[in-house]
Amino acid sequence: MIGRRAILQAASVAALLRSKLAAADEVLIRQGGSPQNLSTPLDYFDRLITPTSVFFVRSHFGPPSLDRTRKTTFDGLLTMPLTLSVDELRSSFPEVTVTAVLQCAGNGRSFHRPSVPGVQWAHGAMGQATFTGVRLKDVLAKAGLSKDALHIRMSGADAPPKPTVPAFIRSIPIERALDPSTLLAYRMNGEDLTLAHGAPLRLVVPGWAGDHWVKWLTSVHAQKDEADGFYMKTAYRMPIDPVEPGAPVPPEKMKPASTFPVKSIIARPSSSKRPLGPQEIVGLAFSGVAPLASVEVSLDGGKTFTPAKLEGEPGVGRAQVFRFRFDQKTPAHIEALARARDAKGNVQPESPPWNPSGYFWNGWHSTEFEVSQ
Ligand SMILES: Nc1nc2c(c(=O)[nH]1)N[C@H]1C(S)=C(S)[C@@H](COP(=O)(O)O)O[C@H]1N2
Ligand SMILES: [Mo]
């Protein structure tokens, strides 16, 4: 028999859970599509670290159950296959923390013209967090990685809704797997990973788009070839050379989408009224290709640009805050736009090339506001 006390306890746990969910749901913006696509509101891009409670979520099928003791199997072209829980990984390998941008390849898709099907993200399918875990290369070394292994294939505990829907299986090339920044992470922003973000274990690939960051990891498999399946051979591919907007692109003219290009996003002010006097344009900028070099702001529609001040440390796949201050003494309608540049000389374009899946949109972001007495 279930006692009254147990029922009351269960009811209060349920109420607590509901209030927690409601708190996150009130802030995150539902993007539709299947089942958990939530984007971060622009206002949160005024700081280096995006709080986990408002960090965007993208899941193709929704999360599996939460099991912090779930093990991950490392097998394939390894002389000593391993099966390890998070606790076992932690006690066997050095712990590392990276600060990195996690951005969905489809972030900004809604701005491509002609429009492209898929989740219609605006700017909020990205965030920056600290991720703590162990290096994938350390685990592969211990497992005796074979010279024949050229790709690492990964999958998670989430399952498609029906057998005819392909599973989320991804692979990364061996050079990327052995990069010291590639982590098997179990903490985010200093706390245990939440279920939505891949608990108990996810891959972290700084500089590469979110689809490589496999959540709820169960299998890490060393193999000779790139992984097969819909999420490698069809999805997440870009034209090798720019194509006519709207034109079909044959598969052999496509390559996997990996590093995300240089981009800046303005957090504040959003379209609003401002009093006369000091004004500040604030946002985040980053590049998956090279460290950020500069952000410039234009107040005349892109004719002239002035450098903004950068905060935070530069790094590949790492966001910095930019701040641009000016004094507005007379009433005016202001349109401010930002343009970022990375250390390899890549410059954020006014409007990026179209591609069939609408990936990596990184056009200039602008904001308009009214300054008055
Ligand atoms: N197992 C699994 N991992 C996954 C996905 C998924 O559907 N299943 N989605 C990927 C995609 S497309 C993105 S953009 C990121 C999003 O990570 P987040 O939800 O922690 O923000 O997770 C990636 N990892
Ligand atoms: Mo994504």
Short mmCIF file of C-alpha atoms and ligand atoms in Angstrom, two decimals:
data_model
loop_
_atom_site.label_atom_id
_atom_site.label_comp_id
_atom_site.label_asym_id
_atom_site.label_seq_id
_atom_site.Cartn_x
_atom_site.Cartn_y
_atom_site.Cartn_z
CA MET A 1 0.00 0.00 0.00
CA ILE A 2 1.18 3.49 -0.75
CA GLY A 3 0.94 5.70 2.30
CA ARG A 4 -0.44 9.23 2.37
CA ARG A 5 2.99 10.55 3.19
CA ALA A 6 4.53 8.93 0.09
CA ILE A 7 1.76 10.36 -2.08
CA LEU A 8 2.32 13.83 -0.63
CA GLN A 9 6.05 13.48 -1.15
CA ALA A 10 5.57 12.37 -4.75
CA ALA A 11 3.17 15.27 -5.30
CA SER A 12 5.63 17.81 -3.93
CA VAL A 13 8.48 16.34 -6.03
CA ALA A 14 6.24 16.58 -9.10
CA ALA A 15 5.35 20.18 -8.22
CA LEU A 16 9.02 21.05 -7.77
CA LEU A 17 9.89 19.46 -11.11
CA ARG A 18 7.06 21.33 -12.81
CA SER A 19 8.21 24.65 -11.36
CA LYS A 20 11.79 23.96 -12.49
CA LEU A 21 10.64 23.07 -16.00
CA ALA A 22 8.36 26.09 -16.08
CA ALA A 23 11.23 28.34 -15.07
CA ALA A 24 13.38 27.10 -17.96
CA ASP A 25 10.47 27.02 -20.39
CA GLU A 26 9.49 30.61 -19.66
CA VAL A 27 12.88 31.79 -20.86
CA LEU A 28 13.87 29.36 -23.60
CA ILE A 29 12.06 29.84 -26.90
CA ARG A 30 10.33 26.83 -28.43
CA GLN A 31 11.43 26.32 -32.03
CA GLY A 32 9.03 23.52 -32.95
CA GLY A 33 10.10 20.36 -34.73
CA SER A 34 10.74 17.19 -32.79
CA PRO A 35 10.56 17.20 -29.50
CA GLN A 36 13.13 19.41 -27.76
CA ASN A 37 14.27 22.36 -29.79
CA LEU A 38 14.66 25.33 -27.48
CA SER A 39 16.62 28.45 -28.28
CA THR A 40 18.41 30.92 -26.04
CA PRO A 41 17.01 34.48 -26.00
CA LEU A 42 19.39 37.12 -27.42
CA ASP A 43 19.65 38.97 -24.09
CA TYR A 44 21.90 36.22 -22.74
CA PHE A 45 24.60 36.88 -25.34
CA ASP A 46 25.93 39.82 -23.32
CA ARG A 47 28.18 37.57 -21.18
CA LEU A 48 30.93 35.01 -21.69
CA ILE A 49 29.09 32.03 -20.20
CA THR A 50 25.52 31.12 -21.12
CA PRO A 51 23.73 29.84 -18.00
CA THR A 52 22.82 26.16 -18.35
CA SER A 53 19.16 26.86 -17.50
CA VAL A 54 18.78 28.99 -20.66
CA PHE A 55 21.27 27.10 -22.87
CA PHE A 56 19.67 26.06 -26.18
CA VAL A 57 18.62 22.43 -26.62
CA ARG A 58 18.55 20.49 -29.86
CA SER A 59 17.55 16.83 -29.88
CA HIS A 60 16.39 14.86 -32.85
CA PHE A 61 14.33 12.37 -30.84
CA GLY A 62 14.34 13.67 -27.27
CA PRO A 63 16.39 12.36 -24.37
CA PRO A 64 16.68 8.78 -23.08
CA SER A 65 16.18 8.08 -19.36
CA LEU A 66 18.69 9.59 -16.96
CA ASP A 67 21.23 7.00 -15.84
CA ARG A 68 24.46 8.41 -14.45
CA THR A 69 25.94 4.91 -14.16
CA ARG A 70 25.44 4.13 -17.86
CA LYS A 71 28.65 2.85 -19.44
CA THR A 72 30.23 3.79 -22.73
CA THR A 73 31.87 1.10 -24.85
CA PHE A 74 35.11 1.86 -26.72
CA ASP A 75 35.68 -0.79 -29.39
CA GLY A 76 36.49 -1.41 -33.07
CA LEU A 77 40.13 -1.00 -34.17
CA LEU A 78 41.50 -1.04 -30.62
CA THR A 79 43.74 -3.72 -29.09
CA MET A 80 42.06 -3.39 -25.68
CA PRO A 81 38.35 -2.49 -25.91
CA LEU A 82 37.02 -0.72 -22.79
CA THR A 83 33.63 -0.24 -21.18
CA LEU A 84 33.64 2.64 -18.70
CA SER A 85 31.22 4.67 -16.60
CA VAL A 86 31.76 8.36 -15.87
CA ASP A 87 33.17 7.49 -12.44
CA GLU A 88 35.64 5.08 -14.05
CA LEU A 89 36.66 7.64 -16.69
CA ARG A 90 37.20 10.28 -13.99
CA SER A 91 39.41 8.06 -11.89
CA SER A 92 41.48 6.75 -14.83
CA PHE A 93 42.33 9.88 -16.84
CA PRO A 94 43.37 13.50 -16.20
CA GLU A 95 40.45 15.90 -15.93
CA VAL A 96 40.36 18.83 -18.36
CA THR A 97 38.06 21.85 -18.68
CA VAL A 98 37.54 23.79 -21.92
CA THR A 99 35.47 26.91 -22.56
CA ALA A 100 33.77 26.50 -25.91
CA VAL A 101 30.89 27.60 -28.11
CA LEU A 102 28.30 24.97 -28.85
CA GLN A 103 26.42 26.02 -31.97
CA CYS A 104 23.97 24.06 -34.09
CA ALA A 105 24.90 23.97 -37.79
CA GLY A 106 21.35 25.21 -38.46
CA ASN A 107 21.67 28.32 -36.26
CA GLY A 108 20.37 31.25 -38.35
CA ARG A 109 18.64 28.97 -40.85
CA SER A 110 15.54 31.18 -40.85
CA PHE A 111 17.55 34.01 -42.48
CA HIS A 112 18.54 32.09 -45.63
CA ARG A 113 16.76 33.13 -48.84
CA PRO A 114 15.23 31.25 -50.54
CA SER A 115 14.02 29.71 -47.29
CA VAL A 116 15.16 26.24 -46.37
CA PRO A 117 13.17 23.53 -44.55
CA GLY A 118 14.28 22.46 -41.06
CA VAL A 119 14.05 23.97 -37.58
CA GLN A 120 13.70 27.73 -38.19
CA TRP A 121 16.36 28.92 -35.78
CA ALA A 122 17.07 32.64 -35.50
CA HIS A 123 20.22 33.38 -33.44
CA GLY A 124 19.60 31.32 -30.33
CA ALA A 125 20.90 27.85 -31.30
CA MET A 126 24.22 28.61 -29.67
CA GLY A 127 25.80 29.27 -26.32
CA GLN A 128 29.15 29.14 -24.58
CA ALA A 129 29.85 26.97 -21.56
CA THR A 130 32.72 25.36 -19.73
CA PHE A 131 32.88 21.62 -20.33
CA THR A 132 34.80 19.29 -18.04
CA GLY A 133 35.78 15.74 -18.81
CA VAL A 134 38.64 13.60 -20.10
CA ARG A 135 40.42 13.78 -23.42
CA LEU A 136 39.12 11.35 -26.04
CA LYS A 137 42.75 10.88 -27.15
CA ASP A 138 43.79 9.66 -23.69
CA VAL A 139 41.08 6.99 -23.66
CA LEU A 140 41.87 5.91 -27.23
CA ALA A 141 45.58 5.67 -26.37
CA LYS A 142 44.86 3.47 -23.33
CA ALA A 143 42.60 1.27 -25.46
CA GLY A 144 45.45 0.75 -27.96
CA LEU A 145 44.28 2.66 -31.03
CA SER A 146 45.25 0.88 -34.25
CA LYS A 147 47.06 2.73 -37.07
CA ASP A 148 44.23 1.61 -39.38
CA ALA A 149 41.63 3.61 -37.46
CA LEU A 150 40.85 6.74 -39.48
CA HIS A 151 37.43 7.64 -38.08
CA ILE A 152 35.74 7.47 -34.68
CA ARG A 153 32.04 6.63 -34.88
CA MET A 154 29.73 7.54 -32.03
CA SER A 155 26.15 6.99 -30.97
CA GLY A 156 24.02 7.74 -27.93
CA ALA A 157 21.29 6.15 -25.85
CA ASP A 158 18.51 8.13 -27.56
CA ALA A 159 16.41 6.12 -30.00
CA PRO A 160 14.39 7.15 -33.05
CA PRO A 161 10.60 7.06 -32.56
CA LYS A 162 10.20 4.11 -34.97
CA PRO A 163 12.52 1.59 -36.63
CA THR A 164 12.20 3.21 -40.07
CA VAL A 165 13.73 6.47 -38.78
CA PRO A 166 17.55 6.43 -38.94
CA ALA A 167 19.46 6.56 -35.62
CA PHE A 168 21.70 9.52 -34.79
CA ILE A 169 25.12 8.08 -35.64
CA ARG A 170 28.07 10.36 -36.29
CA SER A 171 31.79 10.03 -36.91
CA ILE A 172 34.73 12.40 -36.71
CA PRO A 173 38.06 11.98 -38.51
CA ILE A 174 40.92 10.62 -36.41
CA GLU A 175 42.89 13.93 -36.40
CA ARG A 176 39.92 15.65 -34.81
CA ALA A 177 39.39 12.80 -32.32
CA LEU A 178 43.05 13.07 -31.24
CA ASP A 179 42.98 16.86 -30.90
CA PRO A 180 43.57 17.64 -27.20
CA SER A 181 40.45 19.87 -27.09
CA THR A 182 38.13 16.97 -28.00
CA LEU A 183 36.59 15.83 -24.71
CA LEU A 184 34.30 13.21 -23.27
CA ALA A 185 32.50 15.62 -20.94
CA TYR A 186 30.45 14.96 -17.84
CA ARG A 187 30.21 18.49 -16.44
CA MET A 188 28.94 21.74 -17.94
CA ASN A 189 29.37 25.13 -16.26
CA GLY A 190 30.77 23.38 -13.18
CA GLU A 191 27.74 21.11 -12.57
CA ASP A 192 26.99 17.55 -13.60
CA LEU A 193 25.65 17.53 -17.17
CA THR A 194 21.87 17.87 -17.27
CA LEU A 195 19.86 15.27 -19.14
CA ALA A 196 18.90 17.73 -21.91
CA HIS A 197 22.60 18.40 -22.57
CA GLY A 198 23.64 14.76 -22.73
CA ALA A 199 24.04 13.29 -19.21
CA PRO A 200 25.90 11.34 -18.21
CA LEU A 201 28.48 11.74 -21.02
CA ARG A 202 28.74 13.73 -24.25
CA LEU A 203 31.36 14.57 -26.82
CA VAL A 204 32.76 18.11 -26.97
CA VAL A 205 34.40 19.25 -30.22
CA PRO A 206 35.35 22.93 -29.87
CA GLY A 207 35.05 24.83 -33.16
CA TRP A 208 32.88 22.17 -34.81
CA ALA A 209 29.11 22.41 -35.19
CA GLY A 210 26.83 20.85 -32.57
CA ASP A 211 25.91 17.74 -34.56
CA HIS A 212 29.37 16.34 -33.76
CA TRP A 213 28.82 16.81 -30.03
CA VAL A 214 27.04 13.46 -29.53
CA LYS A 215 24.97 13.36 -26.32
CA TRP A 216 24.17 10.40 -24.04
CA LEU A 217 27.23 8.58 -25.45
CA THR A 218 27.03 4.79 -25.33
CA SER A 219 29.35 3.73 -28.16
CA VAL A 220 32.72 5.00 -29.41
CA HIS A 221 33.96 2.84 -32.26
CA ALA A 222 37.29 3.14 -34.09
CA GLN A 223 37.02 2.27 -37.78
CA LYS A 224 38.61 2.71 -41.19
CA ASP A 225 35.81 4.63 -42.94
CA GLU A 226 33.56 7.58 -42.26
CA ALA A 227 30.30 6.38 -40.64
CA ASP A 228 27.37 5.50 -42.87
CA GLY A 229 23.78 6.51 -42.46
CA PHE A 230 21.50 9.49 -42.96
CA TYR A 231 23.18 11.80 -40.45
CA MET A 232 26.58 11.44 -42.17
CA LYS A 233 25.87 10.86 -45.84
CA THR A 234 22.80 13.08 -46.34
CA ALA A 235 22.42 15.52 -43.46
CA TYR A 236 25.11 17.95 -42.28
CA ARG A 237 26.72 18.38 -45.67
CA MET A 238 27.55 21.63 -47.47
CA PRO A 239 28.34 22.43 -51.11
CA ILE A 240 32.12 22.34 -51.75
CA ASP A 241 31.78 25.44 -53.94
CA PRO A 242 29.09 28.13 -53.61
CA VAL A 243 25.92 27.30 -55.58
CA GLU A 244 23.04 29.28 -57.08
CA PRO A 245 20.44 29.91 -54.34
CA GLY A 246 17.73 27.28 -54.59
CA ALA A 247 19.70 25.06 -57.00
CA PRO A 248 19.92 21.32 -56.28
CA VAL A 249 23.45 20.13 -55.44
CA PRO A 250 24.60 16.62 -56.45
CA PRO A 251 25.93 14.54 -53.50
CA GLU A 252 29.48 14.35 -54.91
CA LYS A 253 29.65 18.16 -54.80
CA MET A 254 29.01 18.14 -51.02
CA LYS A 255 31.37 17.82 -48.05
CA PRO A 256 30.64 17.36 -44.33
CA ALA A 257 29.98 20.61 -42.43
CA SER A 258 32.60 20.83 -39.69
CA THR A 259 34.01 24.16 -38.41
CA PHE A 260 31.58 27.05 -38.05
CA PRO A 261 32.55 30.38 -39.64
CA VAL A 262 33.26 33.71 -37.91
CA LYS A 263 30.16 35.44 -36.55
CA SER A 264 28.97 38.13 -34.16
CA ILE A 265 25.56 38.46 -32.54
CA ILE A 266 24.26 41.62 -30.85
CA ALA A 267 22.56 41.03 -27.50
CA ARG A 268 21.68 44.63 -26.56
CA PRO A 269 20.08 47.00 -27.04
CA SER A 270 17.15 45.22 -28.63
CA SER A 271 14.60 47.36 -30.43
CA SER A 272 13.66 49.70 -27.64
CA LYS A 273 13.70 53.31 -26.55
CA ARG A 274 16.88 54.71 -24.99
CA PRO A 275 17.52 57.99 -23.21
CA LEU A 276 20.02 60.54 -24.62
CA GLY A 277 23.60 60.05 -23.45
CA PRO A 278 25.93 57.04 -23.29
CA GLN A 279 24.93 54.06 -25.46
CA GLU A 280 26.44 50.59 -25.51
CA ILE A 281 26.22 47.86 -28.15
CA VAL A 282 27.07 44.47 -26.58
CA GLY A 283 27.23 40.98 -27.98
CA LEU A 284 29.19 37.80 -28.52
CA ALA A 285 31.58 36.92 -31.35
CA PHE A 286 33.41 33.73 -32.23
CA SER A 287 34.90 31.59 -35.00
CA GLY A 288 35.33 27.83 -35.21
CA VAL A 289 38.21 28.26 -37.66
CA ALA A 290 40.63 30.52 -35.75
CA PRO A 291 40.71 32.74 -32.65
CA LEU A 292 38.66 35.91 -32.93
CA ALA A 293 40.71 38.93 -34.09
CA SER A 294 38.28 41.85 -33.96
CA VAL A 295 34.70 43.03 -33.92
CA GLU A 296 33.78 46.32 -35.54
CA VAL A 297 30.52 48.21 -35.24
CA SER A 298 28.92 50.40 -37.90
CA LEU A 299 26.31 53.07 -37.24
CA ASP A 300 25.91 54.04 -40.91
CA GLY A 301 24.67 50.83 -42.48
CA GLY A 302 28.09 49.34 -43.09
CA LYS A 303 29.86 52.27 -44.80
CA THR A 304 32.30 52.84 -41.93
CA PHE A 305 33.27 50.59 -39.04
CA THR A 306 34.89 51.30 -35.65
CA PRO A 307 36.56 48.61 -33.53
CA ALA A 308 34.71 47.40 -30.42
CA LYS A 309 36.42 46.39 -27.16
CA LEU A 310 36.83 42.64 -26.65
CA GLU A 311 36.58 40.78 -23.33
CA GLY A 312 37.54 37.22 -22.52
CA GLU A 313 40.25 35.03 -23.97
CA PRO A 314 40.61 34.42 -27.70
CA GLY A 315 40.64 30.82 -28.90
CA VAL A 316 39.39 28.58 -31.68
CA GLY A 317 35.69 27.94 -31.13
CA ARG A 318 35.67 30.31 -28.19
CA ALA A 319 33.37 33.34 -27.84
CA GLN A 320 34.38 36.77 -26.61
CA VAL A 321 32.12 39.62 -25.50
CA PHE A 322 32.35 42.80 -27.58
CA ARG A 323 31.37 46.22 -26.32
CA PHE A 324 31.03 49.43 -28.31
CA ARG A 325 30.26 52.67 -26.52
CA PHE A 326 29.24 56.02 -27.96
CA ASP A 327 27.51 59.14 -26.80
CA GLN A 328 24.25 60.16 -28.45
CA LYS A 329 23.54 63.83 -27.70
CA THR A 330 20.64 64.41 -30.07
CA PRO A 331 17.46 62.35 -30.60
CA ALA A 332 17.98 59.79 -33.38
CA HIS A 333 16.92 56.48 -34.83
CA ILE A 334 20.05 54.29 -34.53
CA GLU A 335 20.82 51.22 -36.56
CA ALA A 336 23.94 49.45 -35.32
CA LEU A 337 25.53 46.44 -36.98
CA ALA A 338 28.48 44.28 -36.05
CA ARG A 339 31.12 42.53 -38.14
CA ALA A 340 33.62 40.03 -36.73
CA ARG A 341 36.98 38.95 -38.14
CA ASP A 342 39.10 35.96 -37.15
CA ALA A 343 42.87 35.50 -36.95
CA LYS A 344 42.93 33.75 -40.34
CA GLY A 345 41.52 36.92 -41.92
CA ASN A 346 37.99 35.57 -42.44
CA VAL A 347 35.46 38.40 -42.24
CA GLN A 348 31.80 38.00 -41.37
CA PRO A 349 29.92 38.63 -44.63
CA GLU A 350 26.92 40.93 -45.01
CA SER A 351 25.04 37.91 -46.29
CA PRO A 352 26.57 34.42 -46.55
CA PRO A 353 26.20 31.98 -49.44
CA TRP A 354 22.98 29.96 -49.58
CA ASN A 355 23.19 26.18 -49.12
CA PRO A 356 20.48 23.51 -49.39
CA SER A 357 20.22 22.73 -45.65
CA GLY A 358 20.63 26.31 -44.48
CA TYR A 359 23.76 25.75 -42.41
CA PHE A 360 26.22 28.24 -40.94
CA TRP A 361 24.32 31.47 -41.59
CA ASN A 362 26.68 34.19 -40.33
CA GLY A 363 25.47 37.43 -41.91
CA TRP A 364 25.76 40.81 -40.23
CA HIS A 365 23.44 41.19 -37.29
CA SER A 366 21.91 44.60 -36.69
CA THR A 367 19.76 46.22 -34.07
CA GLU A 368 17.59 49.33 -34.23
CA PHE A 369 16.58 51.64 -31.42
CA GLU A 370 15.21 55.09 -30.78
CA VAL A 371 17.22 57.56 -28.73
CA SER A 372 15.11 60.38 -27.37
CA GLN A 373 14.88 62.92 -24.55
N1 LIG B 1 22.62 11.49 -29.15
C1 LIG B 1 22.38 12.70 -29.71
N2 LIG B 1 23.33 13.63 -29.66
C2 LIG B 1 23.11 14.85 -30.21
C3 LIG B 1 21.90 15.16 -30.88
C4 LIG B 1 20.91 14.15 -30.90
O1 LIG B 1 19.80 14.32 -31.42
N3 LIG B 1 21.18 12.93 -30.31
N4 LIG B 1 21.76 16.40 -31.47
C5 LIG B 1 23.00 17.07 -31.86
C6 LIG B 1 22.82 18.42 -32.35
S1 LIG B 1 22.26 18.56 -33.94
C7 LIG B 1 23.19 19.52 -31.63
S2 LIG B 1 23.14 21.07 -32.28
C8 LIG B 1 23.68 19.39 -30.23
C9 LIG B 1 22.90 20.27 -29.28
O2 LIG B 1 23.38 20.17 -27.98
P1 LIG B 1 22.56 20.76 -26.75
O3 LIG B 1 21.15 20.23 -26.81
O4 LIG B 1 23.30 20.36 -25.53
O5 LIG B 1 22.55 22.26 -26.90
O6 LIG B 1 23.62 18.04 -29.76
C10 LIG B 1 24.01 17.08 -30.73
N5 LIG B 1 24.11 15.78 -30.12
MO MO B 2 22.40 20.79 -34.60
#
